Coordinates of C-alpha atoms in Angstrom, one line a residue:
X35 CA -8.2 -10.8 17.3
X36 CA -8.5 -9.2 13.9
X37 CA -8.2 -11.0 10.5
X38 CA -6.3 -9.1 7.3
X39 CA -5.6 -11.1 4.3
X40 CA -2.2 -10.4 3.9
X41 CA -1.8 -10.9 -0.3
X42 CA 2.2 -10.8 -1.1
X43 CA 4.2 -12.4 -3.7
X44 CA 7.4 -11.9 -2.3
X45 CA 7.3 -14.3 1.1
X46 CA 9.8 -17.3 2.1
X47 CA 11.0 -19.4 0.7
X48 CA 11.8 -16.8 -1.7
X49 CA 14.8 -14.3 -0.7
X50 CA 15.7 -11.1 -1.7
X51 CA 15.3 -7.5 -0.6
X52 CA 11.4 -7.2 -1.0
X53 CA 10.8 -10.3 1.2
X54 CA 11.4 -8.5 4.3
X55 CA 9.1 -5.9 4.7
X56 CA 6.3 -8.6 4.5
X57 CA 7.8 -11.1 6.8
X58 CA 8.5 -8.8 9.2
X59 CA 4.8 -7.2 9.3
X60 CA 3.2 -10.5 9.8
X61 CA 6.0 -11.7 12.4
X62 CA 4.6 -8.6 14.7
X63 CA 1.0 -7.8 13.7
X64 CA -0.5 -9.9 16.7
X65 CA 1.5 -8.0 19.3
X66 CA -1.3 -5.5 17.5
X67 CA -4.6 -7.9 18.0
X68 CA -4.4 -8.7 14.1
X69 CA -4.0 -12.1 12.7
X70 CA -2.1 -12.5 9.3
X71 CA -3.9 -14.6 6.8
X72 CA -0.7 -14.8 4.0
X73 CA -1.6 -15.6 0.8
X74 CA 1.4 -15.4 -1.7
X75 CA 2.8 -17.8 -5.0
X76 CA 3.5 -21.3 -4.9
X77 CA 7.7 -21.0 -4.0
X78 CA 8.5 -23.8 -6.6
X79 CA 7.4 -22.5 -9.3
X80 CA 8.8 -18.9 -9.1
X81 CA 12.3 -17.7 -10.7
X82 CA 13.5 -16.3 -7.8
X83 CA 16.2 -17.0 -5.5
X84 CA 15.4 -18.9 -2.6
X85 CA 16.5 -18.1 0.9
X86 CA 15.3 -21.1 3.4
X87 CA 17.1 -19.4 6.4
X88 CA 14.2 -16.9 6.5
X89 CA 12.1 -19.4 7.2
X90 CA 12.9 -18.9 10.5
X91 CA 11.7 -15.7 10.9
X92 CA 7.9 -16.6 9.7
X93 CA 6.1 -17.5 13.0
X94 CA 5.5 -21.5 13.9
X95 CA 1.5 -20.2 14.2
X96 CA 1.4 -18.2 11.0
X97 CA -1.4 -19.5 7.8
X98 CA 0.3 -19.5 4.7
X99 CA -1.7 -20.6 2.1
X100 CA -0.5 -20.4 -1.8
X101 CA -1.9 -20.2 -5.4
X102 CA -0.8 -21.8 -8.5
X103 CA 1.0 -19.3 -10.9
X104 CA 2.3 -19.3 -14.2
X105 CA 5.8 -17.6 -13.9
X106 CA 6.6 -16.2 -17.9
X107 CA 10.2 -14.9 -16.5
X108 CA 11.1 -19.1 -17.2
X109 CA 9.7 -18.0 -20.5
X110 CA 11.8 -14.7 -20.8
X111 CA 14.8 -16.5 -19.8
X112 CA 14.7 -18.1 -23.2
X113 CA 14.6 -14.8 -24.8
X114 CA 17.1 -13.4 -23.3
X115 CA 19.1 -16.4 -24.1
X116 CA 18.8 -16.2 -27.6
X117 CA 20.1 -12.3 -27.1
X118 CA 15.9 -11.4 -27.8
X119 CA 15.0 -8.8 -25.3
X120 CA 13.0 -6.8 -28.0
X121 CA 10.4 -10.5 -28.0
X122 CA 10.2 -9.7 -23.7
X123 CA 9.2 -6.1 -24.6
X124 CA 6.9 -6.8 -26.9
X125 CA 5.4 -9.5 -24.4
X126 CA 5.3 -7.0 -21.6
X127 CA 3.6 -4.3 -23.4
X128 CA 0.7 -6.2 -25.7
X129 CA 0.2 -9.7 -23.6
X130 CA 1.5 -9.5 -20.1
X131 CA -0.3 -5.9 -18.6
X132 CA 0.5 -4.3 -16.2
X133 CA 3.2 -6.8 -15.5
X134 CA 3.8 -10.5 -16.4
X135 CA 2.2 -11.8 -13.3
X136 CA -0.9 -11.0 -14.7
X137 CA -1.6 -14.8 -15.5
X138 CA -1.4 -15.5 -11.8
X139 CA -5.0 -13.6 -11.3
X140 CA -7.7 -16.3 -11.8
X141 CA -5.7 -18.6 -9.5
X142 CA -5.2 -15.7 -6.8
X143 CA -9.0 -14.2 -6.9
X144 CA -10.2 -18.4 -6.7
X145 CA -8.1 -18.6 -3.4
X146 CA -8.8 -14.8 -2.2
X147 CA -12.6 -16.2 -2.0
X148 CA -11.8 -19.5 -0.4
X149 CA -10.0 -17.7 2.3
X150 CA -12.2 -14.8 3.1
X151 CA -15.3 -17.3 3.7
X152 CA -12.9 -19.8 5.8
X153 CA -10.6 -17.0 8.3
X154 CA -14.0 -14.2 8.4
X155 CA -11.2 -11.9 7.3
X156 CA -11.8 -7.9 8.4
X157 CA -9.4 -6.2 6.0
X158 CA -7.2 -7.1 2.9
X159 CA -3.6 -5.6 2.5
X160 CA -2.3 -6.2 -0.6
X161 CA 1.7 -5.6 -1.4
X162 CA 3.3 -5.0 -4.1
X163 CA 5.1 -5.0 -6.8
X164 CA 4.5 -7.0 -8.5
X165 CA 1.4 -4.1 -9.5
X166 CA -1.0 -7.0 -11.2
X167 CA -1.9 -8.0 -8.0
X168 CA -3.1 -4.3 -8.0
X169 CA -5.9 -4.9 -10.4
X170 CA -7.4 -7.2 -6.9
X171 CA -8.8 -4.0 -6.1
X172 CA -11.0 -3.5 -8.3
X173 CA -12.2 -7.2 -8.3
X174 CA -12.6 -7.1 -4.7
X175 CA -14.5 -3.8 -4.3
X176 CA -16.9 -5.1 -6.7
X177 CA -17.2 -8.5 -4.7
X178 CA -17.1 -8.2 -1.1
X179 CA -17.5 -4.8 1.4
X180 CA -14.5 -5.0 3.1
X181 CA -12.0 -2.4 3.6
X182 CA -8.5 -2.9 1.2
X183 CA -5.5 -1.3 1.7
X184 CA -2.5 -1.5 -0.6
X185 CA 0.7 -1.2 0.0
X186 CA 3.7 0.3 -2.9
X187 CA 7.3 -1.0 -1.9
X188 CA 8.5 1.0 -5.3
X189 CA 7.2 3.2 -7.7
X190 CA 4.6 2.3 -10.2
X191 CA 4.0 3.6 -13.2
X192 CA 6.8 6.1 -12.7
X193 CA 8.9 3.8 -11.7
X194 CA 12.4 3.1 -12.5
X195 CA 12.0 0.3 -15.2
X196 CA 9.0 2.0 -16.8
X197 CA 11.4 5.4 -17.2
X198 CA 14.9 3.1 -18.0
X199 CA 12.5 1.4 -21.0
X200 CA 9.7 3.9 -22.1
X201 CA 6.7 1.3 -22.7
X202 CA 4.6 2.4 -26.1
X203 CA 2.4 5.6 -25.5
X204 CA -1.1 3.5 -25.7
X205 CA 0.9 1.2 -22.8
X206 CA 2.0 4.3 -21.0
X207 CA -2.1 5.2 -21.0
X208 CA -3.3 2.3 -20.0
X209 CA -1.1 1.9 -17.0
X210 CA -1.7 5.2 -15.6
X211 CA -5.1 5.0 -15.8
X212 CA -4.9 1.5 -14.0
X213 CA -3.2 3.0 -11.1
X214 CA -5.1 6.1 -10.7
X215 CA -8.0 4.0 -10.6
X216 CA -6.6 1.5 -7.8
X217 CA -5.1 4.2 -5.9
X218 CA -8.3 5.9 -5.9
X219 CA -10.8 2.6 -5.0
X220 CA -8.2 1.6 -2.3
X221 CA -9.1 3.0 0.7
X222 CA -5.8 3.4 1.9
X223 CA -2.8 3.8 0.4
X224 CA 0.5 3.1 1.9
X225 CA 4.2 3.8 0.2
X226 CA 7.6 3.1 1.5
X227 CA 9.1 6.7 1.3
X228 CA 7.4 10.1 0.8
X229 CA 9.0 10.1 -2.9
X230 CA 6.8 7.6 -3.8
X231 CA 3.7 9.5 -2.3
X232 CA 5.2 12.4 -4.2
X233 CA 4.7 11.1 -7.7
X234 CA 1.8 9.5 -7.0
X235 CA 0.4 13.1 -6.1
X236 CA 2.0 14.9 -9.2
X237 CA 0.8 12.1 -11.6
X238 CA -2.6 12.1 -9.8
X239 CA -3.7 15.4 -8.1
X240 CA -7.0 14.5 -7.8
X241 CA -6.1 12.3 -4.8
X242 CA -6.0 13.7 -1.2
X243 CA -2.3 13.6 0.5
X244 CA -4.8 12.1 3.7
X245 CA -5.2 9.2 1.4
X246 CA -1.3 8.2 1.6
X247 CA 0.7 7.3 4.7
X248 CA 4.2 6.4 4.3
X249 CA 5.6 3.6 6.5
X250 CA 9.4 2.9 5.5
X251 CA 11.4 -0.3 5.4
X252 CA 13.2 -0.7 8.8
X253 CA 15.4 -3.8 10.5
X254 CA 14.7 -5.7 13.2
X255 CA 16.1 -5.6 16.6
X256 CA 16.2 -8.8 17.6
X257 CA 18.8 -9.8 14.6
X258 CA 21.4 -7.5 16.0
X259 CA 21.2 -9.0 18.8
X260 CA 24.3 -11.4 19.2
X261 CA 27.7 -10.2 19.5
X262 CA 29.9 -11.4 16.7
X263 CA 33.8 -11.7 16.7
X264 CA 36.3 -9.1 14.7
X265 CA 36.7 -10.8 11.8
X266 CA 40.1 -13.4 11.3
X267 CA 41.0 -12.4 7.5
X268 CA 42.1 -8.9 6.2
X269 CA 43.0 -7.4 9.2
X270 CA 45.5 -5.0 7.4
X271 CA 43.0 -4.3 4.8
X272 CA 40.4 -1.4 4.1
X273 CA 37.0 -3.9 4.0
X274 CA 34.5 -2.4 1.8
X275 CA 31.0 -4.5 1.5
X276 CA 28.4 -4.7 -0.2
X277 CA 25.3 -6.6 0.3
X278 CA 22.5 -7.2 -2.5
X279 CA 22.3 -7.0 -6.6
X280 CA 23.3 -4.9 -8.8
X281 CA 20.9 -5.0 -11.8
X282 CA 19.9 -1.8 -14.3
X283 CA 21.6 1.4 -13.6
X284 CA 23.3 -0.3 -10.6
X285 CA 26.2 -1.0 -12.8
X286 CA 28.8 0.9 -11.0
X287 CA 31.5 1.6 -14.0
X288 CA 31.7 4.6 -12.4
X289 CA 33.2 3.4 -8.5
X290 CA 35.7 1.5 -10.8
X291 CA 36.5 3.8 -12.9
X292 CA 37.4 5.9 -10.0
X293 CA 39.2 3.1 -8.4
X294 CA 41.3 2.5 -11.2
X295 CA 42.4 6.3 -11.3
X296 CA 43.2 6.4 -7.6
X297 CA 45.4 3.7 -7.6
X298 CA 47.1 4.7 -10.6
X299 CA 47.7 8.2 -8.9
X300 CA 49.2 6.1 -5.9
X301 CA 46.1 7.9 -3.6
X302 CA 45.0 4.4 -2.3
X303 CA 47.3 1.5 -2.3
X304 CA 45.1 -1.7 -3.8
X305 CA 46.8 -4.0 -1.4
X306 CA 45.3 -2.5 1.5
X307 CA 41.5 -2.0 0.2
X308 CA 39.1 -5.2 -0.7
X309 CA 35.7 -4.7 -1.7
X310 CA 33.6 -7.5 -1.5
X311 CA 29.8 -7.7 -3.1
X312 CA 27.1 -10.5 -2.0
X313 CA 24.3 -11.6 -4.0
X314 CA 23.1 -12.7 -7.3
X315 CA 25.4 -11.2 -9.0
X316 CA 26.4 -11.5 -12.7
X317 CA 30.4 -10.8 -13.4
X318 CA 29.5 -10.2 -16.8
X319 CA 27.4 -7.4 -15.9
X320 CA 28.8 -6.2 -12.8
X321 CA 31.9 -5.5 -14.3
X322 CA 30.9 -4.2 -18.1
X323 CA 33.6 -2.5 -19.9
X324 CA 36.2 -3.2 -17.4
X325 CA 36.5 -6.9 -18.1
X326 CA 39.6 -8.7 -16.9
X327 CA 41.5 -5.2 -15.0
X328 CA 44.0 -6.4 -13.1
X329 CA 43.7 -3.6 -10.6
X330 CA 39.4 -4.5 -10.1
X331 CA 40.8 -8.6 -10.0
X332 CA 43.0 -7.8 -7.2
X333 CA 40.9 -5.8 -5.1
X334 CA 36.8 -6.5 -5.7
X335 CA 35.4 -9.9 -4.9
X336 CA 32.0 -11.4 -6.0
X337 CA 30.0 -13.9 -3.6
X338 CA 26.8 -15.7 -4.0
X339 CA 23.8 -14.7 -2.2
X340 CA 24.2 -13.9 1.1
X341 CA 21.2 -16.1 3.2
X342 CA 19.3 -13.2 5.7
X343 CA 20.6 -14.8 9.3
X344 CA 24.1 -14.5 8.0
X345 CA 24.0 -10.7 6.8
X346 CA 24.2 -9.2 10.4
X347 CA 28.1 -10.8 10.9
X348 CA 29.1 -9.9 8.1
X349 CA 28.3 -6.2 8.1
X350 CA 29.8 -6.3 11.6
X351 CA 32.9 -7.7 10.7
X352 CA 33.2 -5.3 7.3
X353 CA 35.0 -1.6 8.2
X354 CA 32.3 0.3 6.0
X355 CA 29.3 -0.8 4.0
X356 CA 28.6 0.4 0.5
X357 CA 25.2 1.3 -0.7
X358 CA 25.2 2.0 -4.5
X359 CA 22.1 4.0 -6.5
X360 CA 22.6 4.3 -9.9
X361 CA 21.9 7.9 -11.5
X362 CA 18.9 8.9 -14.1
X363 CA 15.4 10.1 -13.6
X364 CA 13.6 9.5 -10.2
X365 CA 16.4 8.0 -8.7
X366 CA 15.7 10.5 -6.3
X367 CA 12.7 8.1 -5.3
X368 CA 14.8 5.2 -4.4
X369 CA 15.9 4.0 -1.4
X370 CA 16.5 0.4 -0.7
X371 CA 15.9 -1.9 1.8
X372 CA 19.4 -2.3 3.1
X373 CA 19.6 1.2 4.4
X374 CA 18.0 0.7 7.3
X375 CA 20.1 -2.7 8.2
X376 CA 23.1 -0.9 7.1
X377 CA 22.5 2.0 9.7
X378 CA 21.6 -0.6 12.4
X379 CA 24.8 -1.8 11.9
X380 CA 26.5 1.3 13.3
X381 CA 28.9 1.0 10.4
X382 CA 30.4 3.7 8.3
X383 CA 28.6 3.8 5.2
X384 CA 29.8 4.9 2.0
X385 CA 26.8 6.1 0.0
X386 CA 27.5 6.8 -3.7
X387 CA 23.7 8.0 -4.4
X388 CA 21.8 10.7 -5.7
X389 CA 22.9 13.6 -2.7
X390 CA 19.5 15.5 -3.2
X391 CA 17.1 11.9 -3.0
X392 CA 15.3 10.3 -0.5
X393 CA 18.0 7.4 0.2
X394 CA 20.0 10.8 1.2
X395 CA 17.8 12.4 3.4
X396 CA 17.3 9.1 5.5
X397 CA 21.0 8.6 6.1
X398 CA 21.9 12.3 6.4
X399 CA 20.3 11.9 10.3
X400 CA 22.1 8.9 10.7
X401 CA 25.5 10.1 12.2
X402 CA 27.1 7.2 9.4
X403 CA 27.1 8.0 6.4
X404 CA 29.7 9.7 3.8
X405 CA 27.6 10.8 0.6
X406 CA 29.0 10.9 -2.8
X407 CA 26.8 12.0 -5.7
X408 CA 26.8 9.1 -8.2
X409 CA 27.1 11.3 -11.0
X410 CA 30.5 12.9 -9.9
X411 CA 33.6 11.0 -9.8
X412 CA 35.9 13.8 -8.3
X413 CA 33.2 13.1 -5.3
X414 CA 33.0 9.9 -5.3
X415 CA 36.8 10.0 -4.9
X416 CA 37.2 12.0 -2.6
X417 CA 34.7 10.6 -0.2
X418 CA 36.8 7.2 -1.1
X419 CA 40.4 8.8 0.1
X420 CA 38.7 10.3 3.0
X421 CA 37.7 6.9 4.1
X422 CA 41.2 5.6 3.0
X423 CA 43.1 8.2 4.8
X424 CA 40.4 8.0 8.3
X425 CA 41.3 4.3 8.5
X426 CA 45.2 4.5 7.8
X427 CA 45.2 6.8 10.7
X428 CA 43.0 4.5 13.3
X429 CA 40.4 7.9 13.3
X430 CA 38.2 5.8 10.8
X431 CA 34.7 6.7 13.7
X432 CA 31.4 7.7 13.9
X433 CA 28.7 8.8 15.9
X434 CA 25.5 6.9 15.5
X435 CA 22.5 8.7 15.8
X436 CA 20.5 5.7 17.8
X437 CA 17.6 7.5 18.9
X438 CA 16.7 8.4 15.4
X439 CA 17.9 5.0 13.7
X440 CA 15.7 3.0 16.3
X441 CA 12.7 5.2 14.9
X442 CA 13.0 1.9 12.0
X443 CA 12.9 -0.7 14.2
X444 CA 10.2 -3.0 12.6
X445 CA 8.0 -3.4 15.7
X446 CA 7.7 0.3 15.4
X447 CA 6.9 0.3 12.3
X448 CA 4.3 -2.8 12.3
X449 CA 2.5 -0.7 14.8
X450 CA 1.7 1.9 12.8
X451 CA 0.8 -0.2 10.2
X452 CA -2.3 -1.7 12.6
X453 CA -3.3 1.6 13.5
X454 CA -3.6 2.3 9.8
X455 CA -5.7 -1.0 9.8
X456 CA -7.5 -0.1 13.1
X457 CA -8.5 3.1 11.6
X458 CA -9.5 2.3 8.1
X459 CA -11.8 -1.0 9.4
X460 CA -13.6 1.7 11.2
X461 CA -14.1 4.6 9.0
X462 CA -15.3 1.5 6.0
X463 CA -18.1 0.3 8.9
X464 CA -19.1 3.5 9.7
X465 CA -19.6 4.5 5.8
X466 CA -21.3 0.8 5.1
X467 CA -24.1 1.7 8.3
X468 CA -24.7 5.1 7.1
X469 CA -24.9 4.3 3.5
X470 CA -27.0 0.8 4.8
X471 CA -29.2 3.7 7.1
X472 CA -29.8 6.3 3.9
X473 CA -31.0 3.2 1.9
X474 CA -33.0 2.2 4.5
X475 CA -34.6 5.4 4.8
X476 CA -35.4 5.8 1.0
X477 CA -37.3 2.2 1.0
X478 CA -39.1 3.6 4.0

């Protein structure tokens, strides 16, 4: 069997959306004759929440082996405490490049040796963000002839925080540079939607659209497997839920504000529609500038972080699931990992999103979802009332589209991903014996 050096920083203990896609690939790469060498952050010492139930979805036989990092968001925490975000800035665009996990490199590249002299690895596939661990490409390529592959879960140095908080313009140079330089050393490139292939292209035309092969975020079967009971609570209520954070432009002032209206205009009655949201969730943010409304206090409920194994009941128990992009540049370019578990669900799905983006044109196939454009409240009530009205009258249906939403099943998915492997492995041989045969030829 093969060996990649699978280099993540996102990998359980730690939870969250960006978790997943890495479990998930190492869970199923030796159904594909490759071996997962994991190499990702010591758990402890990273500001993240942690989410020990997935450790149940990492393989008794997999090697995990961690580095020692320095995490500077305990750092920024202060900061932001003392109401100092211009000190992060400054931080994050003169001391911390690309990103702040910049001071985990010396620590990483000491174990990324260790590892490739112990396993014989065949390939490394490095993940990200965070896009420090990017720079590895470079390092490595220098180092050792071995194929590397990277892989972009979001947007670089187009990406949503970059746009939401222009860095300086020397910053803005430096970064793009970076990338185009790892994009072109890597020699593969894989993205989680073709939006992210997209602006990669535009930013960088130089590159070959060959060089890129998108392989999306997906669910897996075997989660949706049991059959959970209707649920005990709210059975005369509307359940609206929504699972994961809202940080950034996903501050949805403009759901309540609609909210708000409808129920004052007697459209929806607020006793028979709960909304409830799970994750880290800060009230202070999630509800900005409608603080303490009784009609939002009577019908929206915040919950704690939702652990992975317990996410599948309770999208099966809700009546429709909310996914929520914020509007602005690129949004277009976003769709998150939920999506995909959302449409597994077979669950109508409220989707108040950018109508012309990529989060769009995956659900439009789906048979589930009822878009609203995020920048339009008149939609996004109307799509609301629809709902409303649907479920009042017991015609609240849809239609899955299953052949098309299996196509995200993450055995699927992970297959693709080795043949990307498979196929890269041998092009790099092939290209180190012809390039070992012309140099042999010169001596002689």
């Amino acid at each position: 069997m093969k060996k990649v050096l699978y280099i993540v920083f996102y990998y359980p203990p730690i939870g969250g959306s960006g978790v997943h896609r890495g479990v998930k690939f190492t869970r199923y790469l030796p159904e594909f004759n490759w071996d997962s060498v994991v190499l990702t952050p010591d758990p402890k010492l990273i500001k993240q929440p942690k989410d020990y139930s997935l450790l149940n979805e990492v393989s008794p036989e997999q090697k995990i082996h961690h580095f020692f990092t320095l995490d500077a968001r305990w750092l920024f925490k202060i900061f932001w405490g003392l109401k100092l975000p211009q000190v992060v800035n400054w931080l994050n665009y003169h001391i911390f490049k690309p990103d702040a996990d910049i001071l985990a490199l010396p620590f990483l590249r000491y174990k990324i040796s260790q590892l490739i002299k112990k396993y014989k690895i065949d390939l490394i596939f490095i993940s990200g963000p965070p896009f420090s661990l990017m720079l590895n490409v470079l390092w490595l390529k220098k180092k050792y002839p071995l194929p590397v592959i990277v892989d972009f879960r979001d947007d670089w140095s187009m990406g949503q925080s970059r746009l939401d908080n222009p860095p300086p313009e020397s910053f803005r140079k430096y970064e793009v540079n970076l990338e185009h330089e790892v994009l072109s050393k890597a020699d593969k490139v894989i993205v989680a939607n073709k939006a992210i292939k997209n602006n990669f292209l535009s930013l960088h035309p130089d590159l070959s659209a060959e060089h890129f092969v998108v392989i999306t975020n997906g669910y897996d079967e075997k989660d949706f497997q049991k059959v959970f009971p209707p649920r005990e609570t709210e059975k005369d209520k509307l359940q609206i839920v929504y699972i994961g954070s809202l940080y950034g432009r996903r501050q949805p002032g403009i759901v309540w504000q609609v909210l708000i209206d409808l129920v004052e205009q007697r459209k929806i009655n607020p006793d028979k529609i709960s909304i409830h949201l799970y994750g880290p969730n800060y009230r202070s943010f999630v509800f900005n500038g409608f603080e303490n409304n009784k009609i939002l206090e009577k019908m929206v409920n915040l919950h704690p972080y939702l652990p992975h194994s317990q996410v599948p009941q309770v999208m099966s128990q809700a009546d429709v699931l909310w996914l929520f992009i914020g509007s602005g540049p690129k949004s277009d370019a976003i769709s998150t990992g939920k999506i995909f578990e959302y449409m597994r669900s077979g669950k109508p799905i409220w989707a108040v999103i950018n109508p012309q983006g990529i989060a769009a044109d995956i659900l439009k196939s789906s048979g589930l979802a009822f878009i609203a454009d995020n920048e339009n409240p008149d939609e996004i009530a109307s799509s609301l009332v629809n709902l409303y009205k649907n479920w009042q009258e017991g015609k609240l249906t849809v239609q899955p589209n299953w052949d098309y939403i299996h196509s995200f099943e993450r055995r699927r998915l992970t297959k693709k991903l080795a043949e990307v492997f498979e196929q890269t492995l041998t092009n790099v041989n092939n290209n180190n014996f012809y390039t070992s045969h012309q140099s042999l030829n010169r001596q002689s």
